[in-house]
Amino acid sequence: MNSNKKTARIAGILYLAHFLTFFLADNGVHYTGVEPLDPQALLQSMMSSEIWFDIGFVSFLFTGITFFLSAWALYVLLKPVNKELALLFMLLNLGGISVWLASMNAELAIPFLLSSSDVMKVFQADQLEAIAVVFLSIFKNGYMISQILLNLWLFPLGYVVYKSGFIPRILGILLLIDGVAMLTWSIQYFLFPGYEIISEICLGLGFLAEGSFCLWLLIKGVNDEHAQSIRKPA
Amino acid sequence: MIRIDSDNKTARLAGFFYLLLAITGTFNFFVKEKLFEYANPEATANKISASLSLFTLSIVSEQIMATVWILIAITLYALFKKVSKNISFLMVSLVLVGGALVYLTVASQIAALVIVKNTTGYFASFDTTQIHALVMLCIDVARELAYANYIFMGIWMFPFAYLVMKSGFFPKTVSKIWGVLLIFGGLAYIIDFFTYFLFPGVFFHLTPFAFGGDMFSILWLLIMGVSHQKTDSA
């Protein structure tokens, strides 16, 4: 049966959905880039259109969910290669997604603070904006903290892909490089503000690695005879 | 024979947790109905400070709900893992994230509790109306997150339904009706999620009619148990 090929396809489709919802969210109202936080400008763009804020929120939620679902499909696909490491990358992803979704809780407060309803009008406008900036920073930093777990999952993933034999080794190596690059991004964000140029390069690398991995799963699937021969003795 | 007995025990344990979820959930629902008046900060804050112990009990019951939900998923995993380990694992993982988000809604409500308890303490520098607005903000954020969590409250029912229908643990018609009810419940939660965030003007919600699957789960797991209609699943 082609069950491995199917699993690879499913993982690829979910990974692609992850990318698409990510771009939808980011181009709408979210702020996931490398530039340092400019809260005023960001709040303005967030609240300029409430429906875009909602669409951004919903698609960002689905970015997280589809990411986890694709990690699960990859776990199913790669479990025969190395059960422990496959479990490890899936759990790292699960933890990262939980932190990610938790950080979005802070974002939910922003519409209440800045909308036209009367409830919060007992504060002055600049006070409300200050509180909104606090929530925005909690959201942004929570997202960046989740990225640490979502970098770490790339190492076991890259290793298992490298070892698998039914996915090209170069993709495994790319994922390992991706892990280093994304970790550099997190370290730069928290420890070396002002060196965003490093992170630009790292994010480019990450996009290249994960994009090609996603496309490979989607288009080529896996080398099925090889996958079957690994699965058999297990 | 021993295996069937132990399966039965597992099923009844899951049913027992499910019953606990229904009881704490109902209690939590009615306390919230009683205490919270959305868009009326003064009434909400006054009601909360007038019945602090009831509000605390509601917070505790919500924590029990999150815990019990996770326990249900883990028990169901133990029951269904021989049907499909991957799908059972997916179900548990989704509930783990959803459960974590329920705990997070509790955190916002505890923030409201802290504000109400310290109005003459370190919140003394705020006006009474401002304190009311802050309490309302916490309650609103908790509710928004609870609606965002509808995704997870819905999505875990699909693998659950799959396992119920595939397992052969229950009479054929029962598993069919049960599975369909669970799928309907899952869809209802997800549709309500979209309605709430993208079409806030629509007030028709499906979830009040979606408890059929849960009723079935309690009834069948707790009272009828596992009967192994087809032994070929072993």
Coordinates of C-alpha atoms in Angstrom, one line a residue, chain B residues 35-196:
Chain B
L35 CA -22.1 36.5 38.1
F36 CA -21.0 37.9 34.8
E37 CA -22.9 40.7 32.9
Y38 CA -20.9 41.4 29.8
A39 CA -20.7 45.1 28.8
N40 CA -21.8 46.0 32.3
P41 CA -18.6 46.3 34.4
E42 CA -20.2 47.8 37.5
A43 CA -22.7 45.0 37.9
T44 CA -20.1 42.3 37.2
A45 CA -17.6 43.7 39.6
N46 CA -20.1 44.2 42.3
K47 CA -21.6 40.7 41.9
I48 CA -18.1 39.2 42.1
S49 CA -17.1 41.1 45.2
A50 CA -20.4 40.3 46.8
S51 CA -20.0 36.5 46.2
L52 CA -16.3 35.9 46.3
S53 CA -16.5 32.3 47.5
L54 CA -18.9 31.4 44.7
F55 CA -16.5 33.0 42.2
T56 CA -13.6 31.1 43.7
L57 CA -15.6 27.9 43.5
S58 CA -16.3 28.6 39.8
I59 CA -12.6 29.1 39.2
V60 CA -11.8 25.8 41.0
S61 CA -14.5 24.0 39.0
E62 CA -13.0 25.2 35.8
Q63 CA -9.6 23.9 36.8
I64 CA -11.2 20.6 37.6
M65 CA -12.8 20.7 34.1
A66 CA -9.4 21.1 32.4
T67 CA -7.9 18.3 34.5
V68 CA -10.7 15.9 33.9
W69 CA -10.8 16.6 30.2
I70 CA -7.2 15.6 30.0
L71 CA -7.8 12.6 32.1
I72 CA -10.7 11.6 29.8
A73 CA -8.4 11.8 26.8
I74 CA -5.6 9.8 28.5
T75 CA -8.1 7.1 29.6
L76 CA -9.6 6.9 26.1
Y77 CA -6.0 6.6 24.8
A78 CA -5.5 3.6 27.0
L79 CA -8.8 2.1 25.7
F80 CA -8.4 2.8 22.0
K81 CA -4.7 2.6 21.5
K82 CA -5.0 -0.9 20.1
V83 CA -7.4 0.4 17.5
S84 CA -5.0 3.0 16.2
K85 CA -2.1 4.2 18.2
N86 CA -1.5 7.2 16.0
I87 CA -5.0 8.5 16.0
S88 CA -5.3 8.0 19.8
F89 CA -2.1 9.9 20.2
L90 CA -3.4 12.7 18.1
M91 CA -6.6 12.9 20.2
V92 CA -4.6 13.1 23.4
S93 CA -2.2 15.8 22.0
L94 CA -5.1 18.0 20.9
V95 CA -6.7 17.7 24.3
L96 CA -3.4 18.6 26.0
V97 CA -3.3 21.9 24.1
G98 CA -7.0 22.5 24.7
G99 CA -6.6 21.7 28.4
A100 CA -3.7 24.1 28.7
L101 CA -5.8 26.8 27.2
V102 CA -8.6 26.2 29.7
Y103 CA -6.1 26.6 32.6
L104 CA -5.1 29.9 30.9
T105 CA -8.7 31.2 30.9
V106 CA -8.6 30.4 34.7
A107 CA -5.5 32.6 35.0
S108 CA -7.4 35.7 33.6
Q109 CA -10.3 35.1 36.1
I110 CA -7.8 34.8 38.9
A111 CA -6.5 38.2 37.8
A112 CA -10.0 39.6 38.2
L113 CA -10.2 38.0 41.7
V114 CA -6.9 39.6 42.7
I115 CA -8.1 43.0 41.6
V116 CA -11.4 42.7 43.5
K117 CA -9.7 41.5 46.6
N118 CA -7.2 44.4 46.6
T119 CA -9.4 47.4 45.8
T120 CA -8.4 49.1 49.0
G121 CA -4.9 47.7 48.8
Y122 CA -2.6 48.4 45.9
F123 CA -5.4 49.2 43.6
A124 CA -6.5 52.1 45.8
S125 CA -5.0 54.7 43.5
F126 CA -7.6 53.7 40.8
D127 CA -11.1 55.1 40.6
T128 CA -13.9 52.6 41.4
T129 CA -15.1 52.8 37.8
Q130 CA -11.5 52.1 36.5
I131 CA -11.3 49.0 38.8
H132 CA -14.7 47.8 37.4
A133 CA -13.4 48.2 33.9
L134 CA -10.2 46.2 34.7
V135 CA -12.3 43.4 36.2
M136 CA -14.5 43.4 33.1
L137 CA -11.4 43.3 30.9
C138 CA -10.1 40.2 32.6
I139 CA -13.5 38.5 32.4
D140 CA -13.8 39.5 28.7
V141 CA -10.4 38.1 27.8
A142 CA -11.2 34.9 29.6
R143 CA -14.4 34.5 27.6
E144 CA -12.7 35.3 24.3
L145 CA -10.0 32.7 25.0
A146 CA -12.8 30.2 25.9
Y147 CA -14.3 30.9 22.5
A148 CA -10.9 30.5 20.8
N149 CA -10.6 27.2 22.6
Y150 CA -13.8 26.0 20.8
I151 CA -11.4 24.9 18.1
F152 CA -9.8 22.3 20.4
M153 CA -13.1 21.4 22.1
G154 CA -14.3 20.5 18.6
I155 CA -11.4 19.1 16.8
W156 CA -10.5 16.3 19.3
M157 CA -14.0 14.8 18.7
F158 CA -13.1 13.8 15.2
P159 CA -10.3 11.3 16.2
F160 CA -12.6 10.3 19.1
A161 CA -15.5 9.6 16.6
Y162 CA -13.1 7.7 14.3
L163 CA -11.9 5.5 17.2
V164 CA -15.5 4.8 18.4
M165 CA -16.6 3.8 14.9
K166 CA -13.5 1.7 14.1
S167 CA -13.1 0.0 17.4
G168 CA -15.9 -2.6 17.3
F169 CA -16.1 -2.3 21.1
F170 CA -19.8 -1.3 20.9
P171 CA -22.9 -2.6 19.1
K172 CA -22.8 -1.5 15.5
T173 CA -25.7 0.9 15.4
V174 CA -24.6 2.4 18.7
S175 CA -21.2 3.2 17.5
K176 CA -22.6 4.6 14.3
I177 CA -25.0 7.0 16.0
W178 CA -22.4 7.9 18.7
G179 CA -19.8 8.6 16.0
V180 CA -22.1 10.8 14.0
L181 CA -23.2 12.7 17.1
L182 CA -19.5 13.3 18.0
I183 CA -18.7 14.6 14.5
F184 CA -21.7 16.9 14.7
G185 CA -20.5 18.1 18.1
G186 CA -17.1 18.8 16.7
L187 CA -18.4 20.6 13.7
A188 CA -20.7 22.7 15.9
Y189 CA -17.9 23.9 18.0
I190 CA -15.7 24.8 15.0
I191 CA -18.6 26.6 13.2
D192 CA -19.4 28.5 16.4
F193 CA -15.8 29.5 16.6
F194 CA -15.9 31.0 13.1
T195 CA -19.3 32.7 13.8
Y196 CA -18.0 34.2 17.0

